Short mmCIF file of C-alpha atoms in Angstrom, two decimals:
data_model
loop_
_atom_site.label_atom_id
_atom_site.label_comp_id
_atom_site.label_asym_id
_atom_site.label_seq_id
_atom_site.Cartn_x
_atom_site.Cartn_y
_atom_site.Cartn_z
CA MET A 731 -31.99 -178.19 50.55
CA THR A 732 -30.17 -177.51 47.21
CA PRO A 733 -30.04 -174.14 46.05
CA SER A 734 -33.01 -173.28 43.50
CA GLU A 735 -32.81 -170.99 40.59
CA PRO A 736 -34.84 -167.64 40.87
CA THR A 737 -38.34 -168.19 39.59
CA GLU A 738 -41.04 -166.09 39.15
CA THR A 739 -44.22 -166.84 41.07
CA ARG A 740 -47.79 -165.89 40.46
CA THR A 741 -51.29 -166.67 41.36
CA GLU A 742 -54.32 -165.89 39.51
CA ASP A 743 -55.30 -162.94 41.86
CA ARG A 744 -51.83 -161.66 42.71
CA PRO A 745 -49.45 -161.06 40.05
CA THR A 746 -45.58 -160.62 41.30
CA ARG A 747 -44.61 -157.12 41.31
CA ARG A 748 -41.61 -155.43 40.58
CA PRO A 749 -40.06 -154.59 44.01
CA ALA A 750 -39.57 -151.03 44.66
CA ALA A 751 -36.51 -149.08 45.03
CA ARG A 752 -37.02 -148.42 49.09
CA THR A 753 -36.54 -151.50 51.48
CA ALA A 754 -39.79 -153.62 52.26
CA THR A 755 -40.93 -154.31 55.89
CA LEU A 756 -41.41 -157.74 56.89
CA ALA A 757 -45.13 -157.59 56.76
CA GLU A 758 -44.96 -156.28 53.19
CA ILE A 759 -42.82 -159.43 52.03
CA ALA A 760 -45.32 -161.59 53.99
CA ARG A 761 -47.97 -160.24 52.25
CA GLU A 762 -46.49 -160.37 48.57
CA ALA A 763 -45.52 -164.08 49.59
CA GLY A 764 -48.88 -165.02 50.43
CA VAL A 765 -47.84 -166.26 53.75
CA SER A 766 -47.80 -164.93 57.36
CA ALA A 767 -45.23 -162.68 59.07
CA PRO A 768 -44.33 -165.60 61.48
CA THR A 769 -43.56 -167.76 58.35
CA VAL A 770 -41.23 -165.10 57.05
CA SER A 771 -39.74 -164.82 60.35
CA LYS A 772 -39.10 -168.36 60.63
CA VAL A 773 -37.24 -168.31 57.04
CA LEU A 774 -34.98 -165.58 58.43
CA ASN A 775 -34.13 -167.61 61.53
CA GLY A 776 -33.39 -170.71 59.38
CA ARG A 777 -36.34 -172.67 60.68
CA ALA A 778 -36.54 -176.07 59.01
CA ASP A 779 -40.38 -176.14 59.45
CA VAL A 780 -41.02 -174.17 56.25
CA ALA A 781 -42.25 -175.76 52.76
CA PRO A 782 -39.35 -175.30 50.36
CA ALA A 783 -41.34 -173.83 47.76
CA THR A 784 -42.22 -171.22 50.44
CA ARG A 785 -38.89 -170.90 51.20
CA THR A 786 -37.89 -170.47 48.01
CA ARG A 787 -40.34 -167.70 47.36
CA VAL A 788 -39.95 -165.76 50.57
CA GLU A 789 -35.75 -165.74 49.95
CA GLU A 790 -36.46 -164.31 46.47
CA LEU A 791 -38.39 -161.48 47.83
CA LEU A 792 -35.84 -160.67 50.69
CA ARG A 793 -33.26 -160.76 48.07
CA ALA A 794 -34.87 -158.46 45.71
CA TYR A 795 -35.95 -156.19 47.98
CA GLY A 796 -32.57 -156.03 49.69
CA TYR A 797 -34.05 -156.35 53.08
CA ARG A 798 -31.97 -156.27 55.97
CA ARG A 799 -32.77 -157.05 59.37
CA ARG A 800 -32.78 -154.30 61.99
CA ARG A 801 -29.98 -154.51 64.40
CA ALA A 802 -32.31 -154.63 67.22
CA GLU A 803 -34.04 -157.83 65.81
CA ALA A 804 -30.69 -159.26 64.99
CA THR A 805 -30.09 -161.17 68.29
CA ARG A 806 -26.72 -162.96 67.83
CA SER A 807 -25.35 -166.20 69.63
CA PRO A 808 -21.62 -165.74 71.12
CA LEU A 809 -20.32 -167.69 68.14
CA ILE A 810 -18.05 -166.78 65.16
CA ASP A 811 -18.53 -169.58 62.20
CA LEU A 812 -14.90 -170.47 60.71
CA VAL A 813 -15.35 -172.05 57.35
CA PHE A 814 -12.48 -174.10 55.42
CA HIS A 815 -13.21 -175.51 52.21
CA GLU A 816 -10.70 -178.27 53.27
CA LEU A 817 -9.32 -178.93 56.69
CA GLU A 818 -5.40 -179.42 56.44
CA SER A 819 -4.02 -179.98 59.97
CA ALA A 820 -0.99 -177.83 60.13
CA TRP A 821 -2.17 -175.22 57.83
CA ALA A 822 -5.57 -174.78 59.49
CA MET A 823 -4.20 -175.22 62.99
CA GLU A 824 -2.72 -171.84 62.45
CA VAL A 825 -5.86 -170.38 61.19
CA ILE A 826 -7.98 -171.68 63.82
CA ARG A 827 -5.34 -170.20 66.37
CA GLY A 828 -5.69 -166.66 65.29
CA VAL A 829 -9.90 -166.65 65.08
CA GLU A 830 -9.47 -168.20 68.39
CA ASN A 831 -7.44 -165.56 70.12
CA VAL A 832 -9.74 -163.00 68.62
CA ALA A 833 -12.99 -164.84 69.85
CA ARG A 834 -11.41 -165.81 73.37
CA ASP A 835 -11.06 -162.04 73.98
CA ALA A 836 -14.28 -161.04 72.97
CA GLY A 837 -15.90 -164.05 75.02
CA LEU A 838 -17.14 -165.92 71.83
CA SER A 839 -16.81 -169.51 70.82
CA VAL A 840 -15.64 -170.80 67.31
CA VAL A 841 -17.84 -173.14 65.26
CA LEU A 842 -15.72 -175.14 62.72
CA SER A 843 -17.20 -175.88 59.31
CA GLU A 844 -15.81 -177.71 55.93
CA SER A 845 -17.01 -177.54 52.58
CA ALA A 846 -15.60 -181.01 51.76
CA GLY A 847 -13.28 -179.26 49.10
CA ARG A 848 -15.92 -177.29 47.73
CA LEU A 849 -15.13 -173.44 47.27
CA THR A 850 -18.62 -172.45 47.80
CA PRO A 851 -20.45 -174.15 51.03
CA GLY A 852 -23.79 -175.80 50.15
CA ARG A 853 -27.04 -174.11 50.99
CA SER A 854 -27.64 -176.45 53.75
CA TRP A 855 -24.66 -174.56 55.63
CA ALA A 856 -26.14 -171.36 54.76
CA ASP A 857 -29.36 -172.49 56.31
CA GLN A 858 -27.56 -173.60 59.50
CA VAL A 859 -25.77 -170.32 59.49
CA ALA A 860 -29.00 -168.37 59.78
CA ALA A 861 -30.25 -170.46 62.56
CA ARG A 862 -27.33 -170.03 64.39
CA ARG A 863 -26.94 -166.20 64.32
CA PRO A 864 -23.35 -166.15 65.04
CA HIS A 865 -21.71 -162.65 65.29
CA GLY A 866 -20.20 -163.33 61.97
CA VAL A 867 -18.57 -166.12 59.39
CA VAL A 868 -15.16 -166.21 58.22
CA LEU A 869 -14.36 -168.19 55.22
CA VAL A 870 -11.13 -169.55 54.47
CA LEU A 871 -10.10 -170.36 50.78
CA SER A 872 -13.89 -170.40 50.05
CA GLY A 873 -16.74 -167.73 48.84
CA LEU A 874 -20.21 -167.39 48.56
CA ASP A 875 -22.87 -167.37 45.90
CA VAL A 876 -25.25 -164.71 45.21
CA SER A 877 -28.14 -166.20 47.26
CA GLN A 878 -25.99 -167.30 50.33
CA ARG A 879 -24.73 -163.65 50.19
CA ALA A 880 -27.95 -162.41 50.04
CA LEU A 881 -29.27 -164.46 52.60
CA LEU A 882 -26.45 -163.73 55.54
CA THR A 883 -27.14 -160.12 54.47
CA SER A 884 -30.84 -160.21 55.22
CA ARG A 885 -30.15 -161.64 58.84
CA SER A 886 -27.36 -159.10 59.40
CA ILE A 887 -24.69 -161.63 59.96
CA PRO A 888 -21.39 -159.98 58.65
CA PHE A 889 -18.74 -162.09 56.77
CA VAL A 890 -15.33 -161.84 55.91
CA VAL A 891 -13.31 -164.08 53.25
CA MET A 892 -9.80 -165.02 54.41
CA ASP A 893 -7.21 -165.87 51.44
CA PRO A 894 -10.14 -166.22 48.79
CA ALA A 895 -10.03 -168.38 46.26
CA GLY A 896 -11.45 -166.39 43.43
CA ASP A 897 -12.19 -162.92 43.02
CA PRO A 898 -14.58 -162.21 45.92
CA GLY A 899 -15.77 -158.93 44.61
CA ALA A 900 -15.24 -155.17 45.45
CA ASP A 901 -17.80 -155.34 48.11
CA VAL A 902 -16.90 -158.44 49.84
CA PRO A 903 -14.51 -157.93 52.75
CA SER A 904 -11.10 -160.28 52.59
CA ILE A 905 -7.86 -160.57 54.06
CA GLY A 906 -4.93 -162.17 52.45
CA ALA A 907 -1.23 -161.85 52.04
CA THR A 908 1.35 -160.69 49.38
CA ASN A 909 1.43 -164.06 47.66
CA TRP A 910 3.21 -162.66 44.29
CA GLN A 911 5.78 -160.75 46.11
CA GLY A 912 6.38 -164.14 48.05
CA GLY A 913 6.71 -166.07 45.01
CA LEU A 914 9.47 -163.65 43.38
CA ALA A 915 11.23 -163.41 46.77
CA ALA A 916 11.62 -167.22 47.03
CA THR A 917 12.85 -167.53 43.41
CA ARG A 918 15.07 -164.37 43.54
CA HIS A 919 16.74 -166.22 46.36
CA LEU A 920 17.61 -169.18 44.56
CA VAL A 921 18.72 -167.17 41.27
CA GLU A 922 21.16 -165.13 43.67
CA LEU A 923 22.66 -168.53 44.66
CA GLY A 924 23.28 -169.26 41.23
CA HIS A 925 20.75 -171.51 40.15
CA ARG A 926 19.40 -171.30 36.67
CA ARG A 927 17.55 -174.55 36.23
CA ILE A 928 14.52 -173.97 38.69
CA GLY A 929 11.49 -176.06 38.90
CA ALA A 930 8.21 -175.21 40.57
CA ILE A 931 5.19 -177.21 42.06
CA SER A 932 1.98 -174.83 41.73
CA GLY A 933 -0.97 -175.07 43.73
CA PRO A 934 -4.48 -175.56 42.17
CA PRO A 935 -4.94 -173.07 39.50
CA GLN A 936 -8.49 -172.06 40.34
CA MET A 937 -7.05 -170.14 43.57
CA MET A 938 -5.97 -166.84 43.70
CA CYS A 939 -2.94 -167.48 45.82
CA SER A 940 -1.63 -170.37 43.80
CA ARG A 941 -1.66 -168.10 40.64
CA ALA A 942 -0.07 -165.02 42.27
CA ARG A 943 2.80 -167.52 43.83
CA ILE A 944 3.69 -168.92 40.21
CA ASP A 945 3.73 -165.36 38.35
CA GLY A 946 6.21 -164.43 41.07
CA TYR A 947 8.15 -167.12 40.32
CA ARG A 948 7.92 -166.41 36.31
CA ALA A 949 8.40 -162.67 37.12
CA ALA A 950 11.70 -163.51 39.08
CA LEU A 951 13.18 -165.49 36.13
CA GLU A 952 12.24 -163.07 33.27
CA THR A 953 13.70 -160.29 35.26
CA VAL A 954 17.08 -161.86 35.07
CA GLY A 955 16.58 -163.09 31.32
CA LEU A 956 16.13 -166.85 32.56
CA PRO A 957 13.52 -168.66 30.28
CA VAL A 958 10.29 -170.26 31.92
CA ASP A 959 10.72 -173.94 30.70
CA PRO A 960 6.81 -175.12 31.05
CA GLU A 961 8.64 -178.68 31.44
CA MET A 962 9.77 -177.29 34.56
CA VAL A 963 6.26 -176.36 36.08
CA ARG A 964 4.19 -178.77 37.74
CA THR A 965 0.50 -178.26 38.88
CA GLY A 966 -0.23 -179.66 42.36
CA ASP A 967 -2.86 -179.30 45.05
CA PHE A 968 -0.79 -177.98 47.75
CA HIS A 969 -0.95 -181.34 49.51
CA HIS A 970 2.18 -183.61 50.78
CA GLU A 971 1.13 -186.34 48.43
CA ALA A 972 1.27 -184.00 45.18
CA GLY A 973 5.05 -182.65 46.05
CA TYR A 974 6.05 -186.13 46.58
CA ARG A 975 4.58 -187.53 43.05
CA LEU A 976 5.40 -184.27 41.35
CA GLY A 977 8.83 -184.06 42.82
CA ARG A 978 9.54 -187.32 41.77
CA GLU A 979 9.00 -186.57 37.94
CA LEU A 980 11.14 -183.14 38.32
CA LEU A 981 13.97 -184.72 39.79
CA ALA A 982 14.40 -188.01 37.64
CA ARG A 983 14.72 -185.72 34.72
CA PRO A 984 17.97 -186.09 33.08
CA ASP A 985 18.06 -182.33 33.19
CA ARG A 986 16.56 -182.05 36.54
CA PRO A 987 16.25 -178.88 38.04
CA THR A 988 19.02 -177.72 40.85
CA ALA A 989 16.38 -176.08 42.86
CA VAL A 990 12.59 -176.16 43.04
CA PHE A 991 10.03 -173.60 44.55
CA ALA A 992 7.73 -175.96 46.14
CA GLY A 993 4.52 -173.73 46.57
CA ASN A 994 3.80 -174.31 50.01
CA ASP A 995 5.62 -176.37 52.82
CA LEU A 996 3.03 -179.39 52.58
CA GLN A 997 4.45 -179.86 48.92
CA ALA A 998 8.10 -179.01 49.96
CA LEU A 999 7.78 -181.94 52.48
CA GLY A 1000 6.87 -184.27 49.84
CA LEU A 1001 9.47 -183.14 47.76
CA TYR A 1002 12.07 -183.89 50.77
CA GLU A 1003 10.77 -187.54 50.46
CA ALA A 1004 11.10 -187.71 46.76
CA ALA A 1005 14.66 -186.34 46.93
CA ARG A 1006 15.72 -189.06 49.64
CA GLU A 1007 14.32 -191.76 47.54
CA LEU A 1008 16.04 -190.83 44.56
CA GLY A 1009 19.29 -190.54 46.73
CA LEU A 1010 19.61 -186.91 46.12
CA ARG A 1011 20.84 -184.40 49.34
CA ILE A 1012 19.29 -181.24 50.16
CA PRO A 1013 20.70 -178.78 49.51
CA GLU A 1014 24.00 -180.32 47.99
CA ASP A 1015 22.15 -181.74 45.10
CA VAL A 1016 18.68 -179.84 44.97
CA SER A 1017 17.62 -176.69 46.71
CA VAL A 1018 14.32 -176.51 48.08
CA VAL A 1019 12.11 -173.38 48.99
CA GLY A 1020 8.51 -173.68 50.68
CA PHE A 1021 5.95 -171.10 51.61
CA ASP A 1022 3.67 -170.56 54.70
CA ASP A 1023 6.45 -171.16 57.24
CA LEU A 1024 4.44 -174.14 59.27
CA PRO A 1025 5.93 -175.02 62.63
CA VAL A 1026 7.03 -177.89 61.24
CA ALA A 1027 9.65 -175.97 58.55
CA ARG A 1028 11.66 -175.38 61.56
CA TRP A 1029 11.71 -179.34 62.73
CA VAL A 1030 12.65 -181.03 59.39
CA GLY A 1031 16.19 -182.07 58.22
CA PRO A 1032 17.61 -179.70 56.88
CA PRO A 1033 15.12 -176.85 58.32
CA LEU A 1034 13.02 -175.45 55.35
CA THR A 1035 13.95 -172.25 53.48
CA THR A 1036 10.28 -170.72 53.21
CA VAL A 1037 8.25 -167.82 52.32
CA ARG A 1038 6.58 -166.72 55.83
CA GLN A 1039 2.84 -166.32 55.52
CA PRO A 1040 1.44 -164.64 58.39
CA LEU A 1041 -1.50 -167.06 58.53
CA THR A 1042 -2.42 -166.45 62.70
CA GLU A 1043 -2.11 -162.78 61.94
CA MET A 1044 -4.18 -162.97 58.81
CA ALA A 1045 -6.99 -164.83 60.82
CA GLU A 1046 -6.74 -162.57 63.73
CA ALA A 1047 -7.34 -159.36 61.32
CA ALA A 1048 -10.49 -161.27 59.55
CA ALA A 1049 -11.98 -162.07 63.07
CA ARG A 1050 -11.39 -158.57 64.29
CA LEU A 1051 -12.91 -157.17 60.92
CA VAL A 1052 -16.03 -159.43 61.10
CA LEU A 1053 -16.59 -158.30 64.68
CA GLU A 1054 -16.02 -154.75 63.69
CA LEU A 1055 -18.57 -155.20 60.94
CA GLY A 1056 -21.22 -156.74 63.62
CA ARG A 1057 -20.92 -153.53 65.53
CA SER A 1058 -20.91 -150.92 63.08
CA GLY A 1059 -23.17 -152.32 60.56
CA ASP A 1060 -21.19 -150.34 57.82
CA ALA A 1061 -18.97 -151.40 54.85
CA PRO A 1062 -15.39 -151.50 55.80
CA ALA A 1063 -13.09 -148.38 54.60
CA ALA A 1064 -10.78 -151.13 52.77
CA THR A 1065 -12.59 -154.19 51.28
CA ARG A 1066 -9.21 -155.93 50.73
CA VAL A 1067 -6.27 -155.93 52.99
CA GLU A 1068 -3.02 -157.69 52.23
CA LEU A 1069 -0.30 -158.61 55.01
CA ALA A 1070 3.25 -158.76 53.94
CA THR A 1071 5.19 -162.08 53.18
CA SER A 1072 8.78 -162.78 54.13
CA LEU A 1073 11.57 -165.13 53.17
CA VAL A 1074 13.08 -166.97 55.77
CA VAL A 1075 16.43 -168.65 54.95
CA ARG A 1076 17.14 -171.80 56.59
CA ALA A 1077 19.13 -174.65 55.61
CA SER A 1078 17.26 -176.09 52.58
CA THR A 1079 18.78 -174.01 50.17
CA GLY A 1080 22.50 -173.65 49.00
CA ALA A 1081 24.66 -172.93 45.75
CA PRO A 1082 23.94 -175.39 42.90
CA PRO A 1083 26.38 -178.47 42.34
CA LEU A 1084 29.34 -177.30 40.33
CA ALA A 1085 27.66 -179.25 37.10
CA GLY A 1086 24.52 -177.67 37.39
CA ARG A 1087 25.96 -173.79 37.60
#
């Protein structure tokens, strides 16, 4: 079912009342919706055998009253829901490993979902989660709209966002990394090697982590008085193909950069391919820095200098937090936790060629 805009429902003999400040009981919500208590229970449990208009009316009242299922009622399945906006094998495997580590220790299983590139899962996903009643939900590079948050809250299903795409809100628990500091460290490393024409391939501009990394790149250049040339910056999508295509654009320029901050490891690998096709050597002709420190970064030739983002540890922290919220039912003391990034220097960076100094 697709999300519906909240509507005011009235009958001739039962006008819609403004919800009171207190939390209503299930029976009171059923009475105001003009349905039976078992029907409200079906909606709470994500059952499919409820008419769409009835489901919408009940959901609106649950949200308006801030209804939250009592913990004794919230029988949970032994599951953690893990949601990706898209599954990218190498990157996603590190995240899956972290959530699995925590789930295994807690005697739980992990359910994987993908929102097909959307930064917010569809409504049908939210209904399925309500029906599964997991211990909690971890969303990766995703978020929830107001109705989805209300739906999970009313079912006492806690959720945590890992590496949120946008601002998740002050009341949404989230786990991230120091992306700005990582972008700064990557670019500063290249500056200290003597590079002055430093290109960059960013990720999607709608993602907070992407904006933070490119802001760190700009800050590193501005700190030493180097201009930020817009022609040296390309906007990618964190995929190998973007690194290859945009890398060719940068490296085919007459004033090509002597170094490139690729934004993430997958784009760095695409840049490797572009350099090979153009007959350029890494790092003798162009230095390359990635971001993430995926296992493949150690295996490529030459091994990739990159910024380590502790993906597995971030995923473990998100899973532990969501289980803690499920046990306590309270809001966390810190709604935003950032784990440190660190520069890992390998063989893909070196001093610029003499003509590029």
